[in-house]
Amino acid sequence: MNRNSARIMVVDDERANLVLMERLLRSDGYAHLIMVQDPRQVMDIYGEEQVDLVLLDIQMPYLDGFQVMEQFAALDDPLVPPILVLTAQASREYMLRALNVGARDFIGKPFDRAEVLARVRNMLDVQLAHRMTHNQKDVLEQMVRERTEEIRNTRLQVVQRLGRAAEYRDNETGYHILRMSHTSELIARHLGWNAAECERMLHASPMHDVGKIGIPDHILLKPGKLSPEEWRIMQTHTTIGGDILGGDESELLYLAREIALSHHEKWDGSGYPLGLEGDNIPMSGRIVALADVFDALTSERPYKKAWTVPDALDLIREGSGQHFDPNLTAIFFKLVPQILEIRDRFAEPPPLDLDEV
């Protein structure tokens, strides 16, 4: 902060003192001076001016210097300018009171020219260092926020691309993933999950079948019924998914791993891979189980026709308390109109007519 840019406010009810201080400061190169004779105007002027230093008289009418300092303190501004008290009072009690209220230093009256200029320079240097530290802190905090957002976006891209890879392996479509994940997010929201938790559900639920990347083609793509041994291998896609998504402490990938491991567990304990029962099944897995089964049933695949919505809802109803959490199922049925809106919004596009190409 050089002398041409420093902004100094001088507050004194005696005009002669203001004139004297203005001449003194201008003689040392300070050009931006704000002279205030009425202390009641200080805060209004400060609200309009970026002041680097305040020279403040104590004994004034209307508001004394202590009251003015209390007004500055009430702003709770980390960059509030330092206050240099102008006083003819030299008692210890007087000075301690001023320091406790907010003063940084004192200048005794009558003024010594060299002392005044030295103290002004020193306090401006301190204020400059304080402002630079504060600005550096803001810059560092912004850099941390940007880096955190970059890491979050990178993780999200990894998750999304893993989901796409799983789709290609399983003859699934991106539209199924969109419908299932938005339905899962809808259910979570109506369970009272907060906005951040719901967003994680939206992005983590597409990872539920990522472990199918590790299932051999002759099993994963087999058109007919699987043998007992093939079915056992197919079930390992849950633990393979857990392994793929493990080893990262981010909330997104933690949730994705939890879903991959638990979305085939059943309320009655007959599911896999761990045979968990009831409330021992993570809520995320219970939610995705409902959303995934409903959309899979109502979607057409190369190996099956789409079920009608009533037939799919009948199966969900029959599975309540066995396959599905009964309390969650009740919420699901209340949300059916909104779930069908999601189904329509992300409907499969019509097949390409090669004769028109």
CSV table of C-alpha atoms in Angstrom, one decimal:
chain,number,residue,atom,x,y,z
A,1,MET,CA,0.0,0.0,0.0
A,2,ASN,CA,1.8,3.2,-1.1
A,3,ARG,CA,1.0,6.7,0.1
A,4,ASN,CA,-0.9,7.6,-3.1
A,5,SER,CA,-3.4,4.8,-2.6
A,6,ALA,CA,-3.8,4.7,1.2
A,7,ARG,CA,-7.2,6.1,2.4
A,8,ILE,CA,-7.0,7.7,5.8
A,9,MET,CA,-10.0,9.0,7.8
A,10,VAL,CA,-9.4,11.7,10.4
A,11,VAL,CA,-12.2,12.2,13.0
A,12,ASP,CA,-12.0,15.3,15.3
A,13,ASP,CA,-14.6,17.8,16.3
A,14,GLU,CA,-12.0,20.7,16.3
A,15,ARG,CA,-11.7,22.0,12.7
A,16,ALA,CA,-8.2,23.4,13.5
A,17,ASN,CA,-7.0,19.9,14.4
A,18,LEU,CA,-8.4,18.6,11.1
A,19,VAL,CA,-6.7,21.3,9.1
A,20,LEU,CA,-3.4,20.7,10.9
A,21,MET,CA,-3.6,16.9,10.4
A,22,GLU,CA,-4.5,17.2,6.8
A,23,ARG,CA,-1.5,19.4,6.0
A,24,LEU,CA,0.8,17.1,7.9
A,25,LEU,CA,-0.4,14.0,6.1
A,26,ARG,CA,-0.4,15.7,2.6
A,27,SER,CA,3.1,16.9,3.3
A,28,ASP,CA,4.2,13.2,3.5
A,29,GLY,CA,2.4,12.2,0.2
A,30,TYR,CA,-1.0,11.0,1.4
A,31,ALA,CA,-3.5,12.1,-1.1
A,32,HIS,CA,-6.8,10.3,-0.1
A,33,LEU,CA,-7.8,11.9,3.1
A,34,ILE,CA,-11.3,12.0,4.6
A,35,MET,CA,-11.8,14.6,7.2
A,36,VAL,CA,-14.8,14.2,9.5
A,37,GLN,CA,-15.8,16.8,12.1
A,38,ASP,CA,-19.1,15.2,13.2
A,39,PRO,CA,-18.6,11.7,14.7
A,40,ARG,CA,-22.2,10.8,13.9
A,41,GLN,CA,-21.3,10.7,10.2
A,42,VAL,CA,-18.4,8.3,10.6
A,43,MET,CA,-20.3,5.0,9.9
A,44,ASP,CA,-22.2,6.4,6.9
A,45,ILE,CA,-18.9,7.6,5.3
A,46,TYR,CA,-17.2,4.4,6.1
A,47,GLY,CA,-20.0,2.5,4.4
A,48,GLU,CA,-19.1,4.4,1.2
A,49,GLU,CA,-15.3,4.6,1.4
A,50,GLN,CA,-12.7,1.8,1.7
A,51,VAL,CA,-10.7,3.2,4.6
A,52,ASP,CA,-7.2,1.8,5.5
A,53,LEU,CA,-6.7,3.8,8.7
A,54,VAL,CA,-8.8,5.9,11.1
A,55,LEU,CA,-7.3,8.7,13.3
A,56,LEU,CA,-9.8,9.2,16.0
A,57,ASP,CA,-10.2,11.9,18.7
A,58,ILE,CA,-11.7,10.7,22.0
A,59,GLN,CA,-13.3,13.8,23.5
A,60,MET,CA,-16.1,14.8,21.1
A,61,PRO,CA,-19.8,15.9,21.3
A,62,TYR,CA,-22.6,13.7,20.3
A,63,LEU,CA,-20.5,10.5,20.1
A,64,ASP,CA,-17.1,10.2,21.9
A,65,GLY,CA,-14.3,8.2,20.5
A,66,PHE,CA,-15.1,5.1,22.6
A,67,GLN,CA,-18.6,5.0,21.1
A,68,VAL,CA,-17.3,5.3,17.6
A,69,MET,CA,-14.9,2.4,18.2
A,70,GLU,CA,-17.8,0.3,19.5
A,71,GLN,CA,-19.6,1.0,16.3
A,72,PHE,CA,-16.6,-0.3,14.3
A,73,ALA,CA,-16.4,-3.3,16.5
A,74,ALA,CA,-20.1,-4.1,16.0
A,75,LEU,CA,-19.5,-4.4,12.2
A,76,ASP,CA,-17.7,-7.7,12.8
A,77,ASP,CA,-15.6,-6.9,9.7
A,78,PRO,CA,-12.3,-8.9,9.4
A,79,LEU,CA,-10.9,-6.0,7.4
A,80,VAL,CA,-12.0,-3.2,9.7
A,81,PRO,CA,-9.3,-0.5,9.6
A,82,PRO,CA,-7.0,0.0,12.5
A,83,ILE,CA,-7.8,2.9,14.8
A,84,LEU,CA,-5.1,5.4,15.9
A,85,VAL,CA,-6.4,7.4,18.9
A,86,LEU,CA,-5.7,11.1,19.1
A,87,THR,CA,-5.7,12.0,22.8
A,88,ALA,CA,-4.4,14.4,25.4
A,89,GLN,CA,-5.2,11.9,28.1
A,90,ALA,CA,-2.2,9.9,29.1
A,91,SER,CA,-3.6,7.9,32.1
A,92,ARG,CA,-3.1,4.1,32.1
A,93,GLU,CA,-6.8,3.5,32.8
A,94,TYR,CA,-7.8,5.8,29.8
A,95,MET,CA,-5.4,4.0,27.4
A,96,LEU,CA,-6.5,0.5,28.6
A,97,ARG,CA,-10.1,1.3,28.0
A,98,ALA,CA,-9.3,2.5,24.5
A,99,LEU,CA,-7.3,-0.6,23.7
A,100,ASN,CA,-10.1,-2.8,25.0
A,101,VAL,CA,-12.7,-1.1,22.8
A,102,GLY,CA,-10.6,-1.3,19.6
A,103,ALA,CA,-7.7,1.2,19.5
A,104,ARG,CA,-4.4,-0.1,18.1
A,105,ASP,CA,-2.2,2.8,19.1
A,106,PHE,CA,-2.0,6.4,20.5
A,107,ILE,CA,-0.8,9.8,19.4
A,108,GLY,CA,-0.5,12.3,22.2
A,109,LYS,CA,-1.6,15.9,21.9
A,110,PRO,CA,0.1,18.2,21.1
A,111,PHE,CA,1.4,16.2,18.1
A,112,ASP,CA,4.9,15.5,17.3
A,113,ARG,CA,5.2,15.6,13.4
A,114,ALA,CA,7.8,12.8,13.1
A,115,GLU,CA,6.0,10.6,15.6
A,116,VAL,CA,2.6,11.0,13.8
A,117,LEU,CA,4.0,10.1,10.4
A,118,ALA,CA,6.0,7.1,11.7
A,119,ARG,CA,3.0,5.7,13.5
A,120,VAL,CA,0.7,6.2,10.5
A,121,ARG,CA,3.3,4.4,8.2
A,122,ASN,CA,3.6,1.5,10.6
A,123,MET,CA,-0.1,1.0,11.0
A,124,LEU,CA,-0.7,1.2,7.2
A,125,ASP,CA,2.0,-1.4,6.7
A,126,VAL,CA,0.3,-3.7,9.3
A,127,GLN,CA,-3.0,-3.2,7.6
A,128,LEU,CA,-1.6,-4.0,4.2
A,129,ALA,CA,-0.1,-7.2,5.6
A,130,HIS,CA,-3.4,-8.1,7.2
A,131,ARG,CA,-5.3,-7.4,4.0
A,132,MET,CA,-2.9,-9.5,1.9
A,133,THR,CA,-3.2,-12.4,4.4
A,134,HIS,CA,-7.0,-12.2,4.3
A,135,ASN,CA,-7.0,-12.0,0.4
A,136,GLN,CA,-4.6,-14.9,0.2
A,137,LYS,CA,-6.9,-16.9,2.5
A,138,ASP,CA,-9.8,-16.2,0.2
A,139,VAL,CA,-7.8,-17.3,-2.8
A,140,LEU,CA,-6.7,-20.5,-1.1
A,141,GLU,CA,-10.2,-21.3,0.0
A,142,GLN,CA,-11.4,-20.7,-3.6
A,143,MET,CA,-8.6,-23.0,-4.9
A,144,VAL,CA,-9.7,-25.7,-2.4
A,145,ARG,CA,-13.3,-25.4,-3.5
A,146,GLU,CA,-12.4,-25.6,-7.1
A,147,ARG,CA,-10.1,-28.6,-6.5
A,148,THR,CA,-12.7,-30.4,-4.5
A,149,GLU,CA,-15.3,-29.8,-7.2
A,150,GLU,CA,-12.8,-31.1,-9.8
A,151,ILE,CA,-12.2,-34.3,-7.8
A,152,ARG,CA,-16.0,-34.7,-7.3
A,153,ASN,CA,-16.6,-34.3,-11.1
A,154,THR,CA,-13.8,-36.8,-11.9
A,155,ARG,CA,-15.3,-39.4,-9.6
A,156,LEU,CA,-18.7,-38.8,-11.1
A,157,GLN,CA,-17.4,-39.3,-14.6
A,158,VAL,CA,-15.7,-42.5,-13.6
A,159,VAL,CA,-18.9,-43.8,-12.1
A,160,GLN,CA,-20.9,-42.8,-15.1
A,161,ARG,CA,-18.5,-44.4,-17.5
A,162,LEU,CA,-18.4,-47.6,-15.5
A,163,GLY,CA,-22.2,-47.6,-15.7
A,164,ARG,CA,-22.1,-47.3,-19.5
A,165,ALA,CA,-19.6,-50.2,-19.6
A,166,ALA,CA,-22.0,-52.4,-17.6
A,167,GLU,CA,-24.8,-51.5,-19.9
A,168,TYR,CA,-22.9,-52.6,-23.0
A,169,ARG,CA,-22.1,-55.9,-21.3
A,170,ASP,CA,-25.7,-56.7,-20.2
A,171,ASN,CA,-27.8,-55.7,-23.2
A,172,GLU,CA,-29.2,-52.9,-21.0
A,173,THR,CA,-30.0,-49.5,-22.3
A,174,GLY,CA,-29.1,-46.1,-21.0
A,175,TYR,CA,-32.8,-45.4,-20.8
A,176,HIS,CA,-33.3,-48.2,-18.3
A,177,ILE,CA,-30.5,-46.7,-16.2
A,178,LEU,CA,-32.0,-43.3,-16.3
A,179,ARG,CA,-35.4,-44.5,-15.3
A,180,MET,CA,-34.1,-46.7,-12.5
A,181,SER,CA,-31.8,-44.0,-11.1
A,182,HIS,CA,-34.4,-41.3,-11.2
A,183,THR,CA,-37.0,-43.6,-9.6
A,184,SER,CA,-34.5,-44.5,-6.9
A,185,GLU,CA,-33.8,-40.8,-6.2
A,186,LEU,CA,-37.6,-40.1,-6.1
A,187,ILE,CA,-38.1,-42.8,-3.4
A,188,ALA,CA,-35.1,-41.6,-1.4
A,189,ARG,CA,-36.5,-38.0,-1.5
A,190,HIS,CA,-39.8,-39.2,-0.1
A,191,LEU,CA,-38.0,-41.0,2.6
A,192,GLY,CA,-36.6,-37.7,3.8
A,193,TRP,CA,-33.1,-37.9,2.4
A,194,ASN,CA,-31.5,-34.5,2.1
A,195,ALA,CA,-30.6,-32.9,-1.3
A,196,ALA,CA,-27.0,-34.1,-1.2
A,197,GLU,CA,-28.0,-37.7,-0.3
A,198,CYS,CA,-30.6,-37.8,-3.1
A,199,GLU,CA,-28.0,-36.5,-5.6
A,200,ARG,CA,-25.6,-39.3,-4.6
A,201,MET,CA,-28.4,-41.8,-5.0
A,202,LEU,CA,-29.1,-40.5,-8.5
A,203,HIS,CA,-25.4,-40.9,-9.5
A,204,ALA,CA,-24.6,-44.1,-7.5
A,205,SER,CA,-27.6,-46.3,-8.4
A,206,PRO,CA,-26.5,-46.8,-12.0
A,207,MET,CA,-23.5,-48.7,-10.6
A,208,HIS,CA,-25.8,-51.5,-9.2
A,209,ASP,CA,-24.8,-54.1,-11.9
A,210,VAL,CA,-21.3,-52.9,-12.7
A,211,GLY,CA,-20.0,-56.3,-11.5
A,212,LYS,CA,-21.5,-57.9,-14.6
A,213,ILE,CA,-18.4,-56.7,-16.3
A,214,GLY,CA,-16.7,-59.7,-14.7
A,215,ILE,CA,-19.3,-62.3,-15.7
A,216,PRO,CA,-18.3,-64.5,-18.7
A,217,ASP,CA,-20.3,-63.8,-21.9
A,218,HIS,CA,-21.6,-67.4,-22.2
A,219,ILE,CA,-23.4,-66.9,-18.9
A,220,LEU,CA,-24.3,-63.3,-19.0
A,221,LEU,CA,-25.7,-63.5,-22.5
A,222,LYS,CA,-27.1,-67.0,-22.4
A,223,PRO,CA,-30.7,-66.8,-23.8
A,224,GLY,CA,-32.0,-69.8,-21.9
A,225,LYS,CA,-32.2,-70.8,-18.2
A,226,LEU,CA,-28.9,-70.8,-16.3
A,227,SER,CA,-27.7,-74.0,-14.8
A,228,PRO,CA,-27.1,-74.1,-11.0
A,229,GLU,CA,-23.4,-73.5,-11.4
A,230,GLU,CA,-24.0,-70.7,-14.0
A,231,TRP,CA,-26.4,-69.1,-11.6
A,232,ARG,CA,-23.9,-69.2,-8.8
A,233,ILE,CA,-21.4,-67.5,-11.0
A,234,MET,CA,-24.0,-64.9,-12.1
A,235,GLN,CA,-24.6,-64.1,-8.4
A,236,THR,CA,-21.0,-63.1,-8.0
A,237,HIS,CA,-21.6,-59.9,-10.0
A,238,THR,CA,-22.6,-58.3,-6.7
A,239,THR,CA,-19.3,-59.0,-5.0
A,240,ILE,CA,-17.4,-58.2,-8.1
A,241,GLY,CA,-19.1,-54.9,-8.2
A,242,GLY,CA,-18.2,-54.3,-4.6
A,243,ASP,CA,-14.6,-55.0,-5.3
A,244,ILE,CA,-14.6,-52.7,-8.3
A,245,LEU,CA,-16.1,-49.8,-6.3
A,246,GLY,CA,-14.2,-50.4,-3.1
A,247,GLY,CA,-11.1,-48.7,-1.9
A,248,ASP,CA,-12.3,-45.2,-2.2
A,249,GLU,CA,-13.6,-43.2,0.8
A,250,SER,CA,-15.8,-40.8,-1.2
A,251,GLU,CA,-19.5,-40.7,-0.2
A,252,LEU,CA,-20.5,-41.3,-3.8
A,253,LEU,CA,-18.4,-44.5,-4.4
A,254,TYR,CA,-19.2,-45.7,-0.9
A,255,LEU,CA,-22.9,-45.6,-1.7
A,256,ALA,CA,-22.4,-47.1,-5.1
A,257,ARG,CA,-20.5,-50.1,-3.5
A,258,GLU,CA,-23.2,-50.5,-0.9
A,259,ILE,CA,-25.9,-50.7,-3.6
A,260,ALA,CA,-23.9,-53.1,-5.8
A,261,LEU,CA,-23.5,-55.4,-2.8
A,262,SER,CA,-27.0,-55.3,-1.5
A,263,HIS,CA,-29.6,-54.7,-4.3
A,264,HIS,CA,-30.2,-58.5,-4.7
A,265,GLU,CA,-30.8,-59.0,-1.0
A,266,LYS,CA,-34.4,-59.8,-0.1
A,267,TRP,CA,-36.5,-58.7,2.9
A,268,ASP,CA,-37.1,-62.4,4.0
A,269,GLY,CA,-33.3,-63.2,3.9
A,270,SER,CA,-33.5,-65.4,0.7
A,271,GLY,CA,-31.4,-63.0,-1.4
A,272,TYR,CA,-27.7,-62.9,-2.2
A,273,PRO,CA,-24.8,-62.5,-1.7
A,274,LEU,CA,-25.0,-62.4,2.1
A,275,GLY,CA,-28.6,-63.5,2.8
A,276,LEU,CA,-29.3,-60.3,4.7
A,277,GLU,CA,-32.7,-59.9,6.2
A,278,GLY,CA,-35.0,-57.0,7.0
A,279,ASP,CA,-33.4,-53.9,8.3
A,280,ASN,CA,-30.0,-55.4,8.0
A,281,ILE,CA,-30.2,-54.7,4.3
A,282,PRO,CA,-28.9,-51.2,3.6
A,283,MET,CA,-31.8,-48.8,2.7
A,284,SER,CA,-30.0,-47.9,-0.5
A,285,GLY,CA,-30.1,-51.5,-1.7
A,286,ARG,CA,-33.8,-51.9,-0.8
A,287,ILE,CA,-34.6,-48.8,-2.7
A,288,VAL,CA,-32.7,-49.8,-5.8
A,289,ALA,CA,-34.2,-53.3,-5.7
A,290,LEU,CA,-37.7,-51.9,-6.1
A,291,ALA,CA,-36.8,-49.4,-8.8
A,292,ASP,CA,-34.7,-51.9,-10.8
A,293,VAL,CA,-37.2,-54.7,-10.7
A,294,PHE,CA,-40.1,-52.6,-11.7
A,295,ASP,CA,-38.3,-51.0,-14.7
A,296,ALA,CA,-36.8,-54.3,-15.8
A,297,LEU,CA,-40.3,-55.9,-15.7
A,298,THR,CA,-41.9,-53.1,-17.8
A,299,SER,CA,-39.1,-52.9,-20.3
A,300,GLU,CA,-38.8,-55.0,-23.5
A,301,ARG,CA,-35.6,-56.9,-24.0
A,302,PRO,CA,-34.3,-59.2,-26.8
A,303,TYR,CA,-35.2,-62.2,-24.6
A,304,LYS,CA,-38.6,-61.0,-23.3
A,305,LYS,CA,-41.6,-58.9,-23.9
A,306,ALA,CA,-42.4,-56.0,-21.6
A,307,TRP,CA,-44.9,-56.6,-18.8
A,308,THR,CA,-47.9,-54.4,-18.5
A,309,VAL,CA,-47.7,-51.9,-15.6
A,310,PRO,CA,-50.6,-53.5,-13.7
A,311,ASP,CA,-48.9,-56.9,-14.0
A,312,ALA,CA,-45.6,-55.5,-12.7
A,313,LEU,CA,-47.4,-53.7,-9.8
A,314,ASP,CA,-49.1,-57.0,-8.9
A,315,LEU,CA,-45.7,-58.7,-8.7
A,316,ILE,CA,-44.3,-55.9,-6.5
A,317,ARG,CA,-47.4,-56.1,-4.3
A,318,GLU,CA,-47.0,-59.9,-4.0
A,319,GLY,CA,-43.3,-59.5,-3.1
A,320,SER,CA,-43.9,-57.0,-0.3
A,321,GLY,CA,-42.6,-58.5,2.9
A,322,GLN,CA,-40.8,-61.3,1.0
A,323,HIS,CA,-38.6,-59.7,-1.7
A,324,PHE,CA,-39.2,-56.1,-0.8
A,325,ASP,CA,-39.3,-53.9,2.3
A,326,PRO,CA,-43.1,-53.6,3.1
A,327,ASN,CA,-42.8,-50.0,4.3
A,328,LEU,CA,-40.8,-49.1,1.2
A,329,THR,CA,-43.3,-50.8,-1.0
A,330,ALA,CA,-46.1,-48.7,0.5
A,331,ILE,CA,-44.2,-45.6,-0.4
A,332,PHE,CA,-43.5,-47.0,-3.9
A,333,PHE,CA,-47.3,-47.4,-4.6
A,334,LYS,CA,-48.0,-43.8,-3.5
A,335,LEU,CA,-45.4,-42.6,-6.0
A,336,VAL,CA,-46.6,-44.7,-8.9
A,337,PRO,CA,-48.0,-41.7,-10.9
A,338,GLN,CA,-44.6,-39.9,-10.6
A,339,ILE,CA,-42.7,-43.1,-11.4
A,340,LEU,CA,-44.8,-43.5,-14.6
A,341,GLU,CA,-43.9,-39.9,-15.5
A,342,ILE,CA,-40.3,-40.8,-15.2
A,343,ARG,CA,-41.0,-43.9,-17.4
A,344,ASP,CA,-42.5,-41.7,-20.1
A,345,ARG,CA,-39.8,-39.0,-19.8
A,346,PHE,CA,-37.1,-41.5,-20.5
A,347,ALA,CA,-39.0,-43.8,-22.8
A,348,GLU,CA,-37.0,-46.0,-25.2
A,349,PRO,CA,-36.7,-44.3,-28.7
A,350,PRO,CA,-38.5,-46.1,-31.5
A,351,PRO,CA,-36.2,-48.5,-33.5
A,352,LEU,CA,-34.4,-47.1,-36.5
A,353,ASP,CA,-36.2,-47.9,-39.7
A,354,LEU,CA,-33.4,-48.9,-42.1
A,355,ASP,CA,-35.7,-48.5,-45.1
A,356,GLU,CA,-35.9,-44.7,-44.4
A,357,VAL,CA,-32.1,-44.3,-44.0
